[in-house]
Amino acid sequence: LRVAYLRWRRGKTLPRGYRPFARALPVQGRETDAIRDAFRPRKVPADLDAIVIGSGISGLYLAASLARVGKRVLVLEQHYVAGGCTHVFEDKGFEFDTGLHYVGRGEKYGALLDLVSTDDDHRVRLVPLGDEADGYCFDEITVANLPPHRYCKGRARFEADLVERFPDYATHIKAYVDLCLKVNSSADPYVFGKLFSPLTKWLVHTFAAGRFFKYAAKTLDEVLDELAIDDAALRAILSGQFGDYGLPPGQACFFTHAGVVCHYMREGAYYTAGGPQTIAKALVPAIEAAGGRVLVRASVQDIVVAPPSLGGRVLGVIMVDGSRVMLSQTRPQPGIVCSTIGAQGTLKLLRKAKLLGHVPARLAWEAALKGGTAAGHGSVDGGGPVKDGISHMYAFVGLKGSKKDLELRTSNIWHLPADPDTLDLNDMCRRYYADPVNGLPDGEMLLFMGFPSAKDPEWEQRYPGKSTCVIITEAQTKWFKEHMEGKSGKRGPEYEKLKAQWKERMLEGMYKYYPKCRGNVEYCELASPASNQYYLGRPDSYGLEPSPAKFLHRAMLKFQPRDAEVLGLYHSGQDTLTAGVFGALMAGFVTAHSVLGYDWVDLLLGGRNLAADLANVEK
């Protein structure tokens, strides 16, 4: 009967758990904008339905989705500004993005953002990189001394450009693209299967996610071998975006790579008009409209869990300052706490509950984790194979001159200085990680660079006559182990000397591709894994590394949106799905389904989902 009802009402139902609510008045007496609202106990709303730890796009999207259904949500952020890796900073008259450098699938994700945005003055507008003249080029891959290869919008163009360069591999290239598309689409049963009961999840994973598990178990190199792609230059170019997920082709899960390829290939890439901070500014008003709030400088110390004799359910959180933020005990439905700060970060917040015996001493999913780049800085070693992911060095460069003056492009540069004789990206990474200064010839380094000022069509209105570049290279936390606990700007001369080893080399990389920038640098500041630790609460940039073990390890399969062992605890963020800004958004979207109780009858038989239901909620 339920299935019949859902079929009859397809596209017309309100979200599960929806309750009508009066739109809350704007927050009174706030002295700053909504994304810089500092925590004070008196600011915490009463009768909370949910507490979300972390204000990255995953936490904000989850909170905004729940708010649209009438839930009162508090988002707590340890940084001084909400938005996680979508935040920007301004210094010496220049503005820089920090984590969102480009995204794909603009139509899909733009629609998802619109669904939960309630303030017409703050809407996210995604604009394409490139234009018709350059084929909407978004990435330029330069391997060793080879001519650059340009990735442009659309499958037909993607294939044609590769075939033109490698005509003997036309059949192989088509097979590669076909496989990327199939593997990427095969992830849906895996992802949404995490929402179901153990038996239903097993059935879905066993009978509907076979292709996903088959190729999640393989590395990118293994799949290229199976496809008989043995040309070293073609292999390197196909692997050239590996920096988007942070593992070289010999270690990276093929599913993750296929996801990145498909994310950009079909529609090209996009950037946010007005800068990435527009995402947080669009989502926060929706949270406040239902009576919730987003508070920054709000470091959580512990998740409070009742003892088993009293139900063993999450009750709230304890802040670093000792104040307690508790869930409502009077709402019709029990409240929830969702951690979006990753598996390692969540375990830290459960330490006290473990010591008290309120949660199992060893959670089922904990066994998958192994201390990786963060080892020695609070990471947990559960004896498993899944490590923390890679970190990065960032150079934020402020330039005198406009996009036209400096002849800047909107496309990103991937500079991959592999050995010209082998073009082996795995060897390049091994040598660089072993010795970042002298491991590669002439002090070369693998670089990603892009110009936020060139990508943003509104930039000239805000900063006329100026431009900015963000240059990124991979880094390991152990290189900065002596400086991880210091505060930004106060780590001492040795830290500054260490950063200086990278500065000129990174600038030289920019000059190689954009010679008109030489002599026009007015600002250059570097950030490191220690900066990540300070601002993000972890040194790694992408969460857990995207190896096959992340998706296949028996314990990791139990790391799902609803924690099976801690009642009322939920997970979201990059560790629950995949890395990247919109990978994290999707994690928030999926976790919202779980919190609201969407099940296999809704999703598999009834044709119902949260996106369709939210479209029926008046704004």
PDB file of N, CA and C in Angstrom, residues 57 85-87 97-103 126 270-272 275-276 279 452 455 581-582:
ATOM      1  N   ILE A  57      31.052  22.408   3.328  1.00  0.00           N
ATOM      2  CA  ILE A  57      29.850  22.346   2.492  1.00  0.00           C
ATOM      3  C   ILE A  57      28.977  21.154   2.853  1.00  0.00           C
ATOM      4  N   CYS A  85      36.326  24.486   3.318  1.00  0.00           N
ATOM      5  CA  CYS A  85      37.208  24.739   2.173  1.00  0.00           C
ATOM      6  C   CYS A  85      36.575  25.634   1.110  1.00  0.00           C
ATOM      7  N   THR A  86      35.353  26.106   1.346  1.00  0.00           N
ATOM      8  CA  THR A  86      34.775  27.088   0.422  1.00  0.00           C
ATOM      9  C   THR A  86      35.016  28.519   0.904  1.00  0.00           C
ATOM     10  N   HIS A  87      35.704  28.680   2.040  1.00  0.00           N
ATOM     11  CA  HIS A  87      35.905  30.039   2.527  1.00  0.00           C
ATOM     12  C   HIS A  87      37.033  30.710   1.748  1.00  0.00           C
ATOM     13  N   ASP A  97      40.836  32.120  -2.885  1.00  0.00           N
ATOM     14  CA  ASP A  97      40.088  30.915  -2.517  1.00  0.00           C
ATOM     15  C   ASP A  97      41.050  29.948  -1.835  1.00  0.00           C
ATOM     16  N   THR A  98      40.514  29.013  -1.063  1.00  0.00           N
ATOM     17  CA  THR A  98      41.370  28.109  -0.287  1.00  0.00           C
ATOM     18  C   THR A  98      41.176  26.641  -0.646  1.00  0.00           C
ATOM     19  N   GLY A  99      40.011  26.254  -1.111  1.00  0.00           N
ATOM     20  CA  GLY A  99      39.774  24.842  -1.369  1.00  0.00           C
ATOM     21  C   GLY A  99      38.937  24.572  -2.599  1.00  0.00           C
ATOM     22  N   LEU A 100      38.089  25.513  -2.967  1.00  0.00           N
ATOM     23  CA  LEU A 100      37.288  25.346  -4.180  1.00  0.00           C
ATOM     24  C   LEU A 100      37.987  26.095  -5.301  1.00  0.00           C
ATOM     25  N   HIS A 101      38.601  25.360  -6.218  1.00  0.00           N
ATOM     26  CA  HIS A 101      39.332  25.959  -7.329  1.00  0.00           C
ATOM     27  C   HIS A 101      38.609  25.764  -8.654  1.00  0.00           C
ATOM     28  N   TYR A 102      37.820  24.733  -8.747  1.00  0.00           N
ATOM     29  CA  TYR A 102      36.892  24.513  -9.853  1.00  0.00           C
ATOM     30  C   TYR A 102      36.029  23.319  -9.502  1.00  0.00           C
ATOM     31  N   VAL A 103      34.848  23.244 -10.079  1.00  0.00           N
ATOM     32  CA  VAL A 103      33.925  22.131  -9.846  1.00  0.00           C
ATOM     33  C   VAL A 103      33.271  21.744 -11.165  1.00  0.00           C
ATOM     34  N   LEU A 126      26.938  29.465 -10.692  1.00  0.00           N
ATOM     35  CA  LEU A 126      28.098  28.750 -11.226  1.00  0.00           C
ATOM     36  C   LEU A 126      28.307  29.146 -12.681  1.00  0.00           C
ATOM     37  N   TYR A 270      33.302  24.600 -13.688  1.00  0.00           N
ATOM     38  CA  TYR A 270      32.632  25.836 -13.283  1.00  0.00           C
ATOM     39  C   TYR A 270      33.377  26.472 -12.108  1.00  0.00           C
ATOM     40  N   TYR A 271      33.075  27.753 -11.916  1.00  0.00           N
ATOM     41  CA  TYR A 271      33.554  28.489 -10.752  1.00  0.00           C
ATOM     42  C   TYR A 271      32.377  29.302 -10.229  1.00  0.00           C
ATOM     43  N   THR A 272      32.508  29.788  -9.005  1.00  0.00           N
ATOM     44  CA  THR A 272      31.418  30.527  -8.381  1.00  0.00           C
ATOM     45  C   THR A 272      31.570  32.019  -8.651  1.00  0.00           C
ATOM     46  N   GLY A 275      32.969  34.453  -5.988  1.00  0.00           N
ATOM     47  CA  GLY A 275      33.874  33.717  -5.106  1.00  0.00           C
ATOM     48  C   GLY A 275      33.188  32.583  -4.373  1.00  0.00           C
ATOM     49  N   PRO A 276      33.961  31.582  -3.922  1.00  0.00           N
ATOM     50  CA  PRO A 276      33.383  30.394  -3.276  1.00  0.00           C
ATOM     51  C   PRO A 276      32.615  30.678  -1.988  1.00  0.00           C
ATOM     52  N   ILE A 279      28.731  30.260  -1.441  1.00  0.00           N
ATOM     53  CA  ILE A 279      28.032  29.024  -1.078  1.00  0.00           C
ATOM     54  C   ILE A 279      27.579  29.079   0.376  1.00  0.00           C
ATOM     55  N   PRO A 452      42.032  32.543  -9.514  1.00  0.00           N
ATOM     56  CA  PRO A 452      40.651  32.825  -9.099  1.00  0.00           C
ATOM     57  C   PRO A 452      40.118  34.112  -9.722  1.00  0.00           C
ATOM     58  N   LYS A 455      38.828  33.478 -13.191  1.00  0.00           N
ATOM     59  CA  LYS A 455      37.650  32.597 -13.268  1.00  0.00           C
ATOM     60  C   LYS A 455      36.353  33.294 -12.868  1.00  0.00           C
ATOM     61  N   VAL A 581      34.912  19.194  -3.146  1.00  0.00           N
ATOM     62  CA  VAL A 581      33.868  20.051  -2.594  1.00  0.00           C
ATOM     63  C   VAL A 581      32.486  19.475  -2.862  1.00  0.00           C
ATOM     64  N   PHE A 582      32.207  19.101  -4.103  1.00  0.00           N
ATOM     65  CA  PHE A 582      30.866  18.594  -4.385  1.00  0.00           C
ATOM     66  C   PHE A 582      30.715  17.122  -3.996  1.00  0.00           C
TER      67      PHE A 582
END
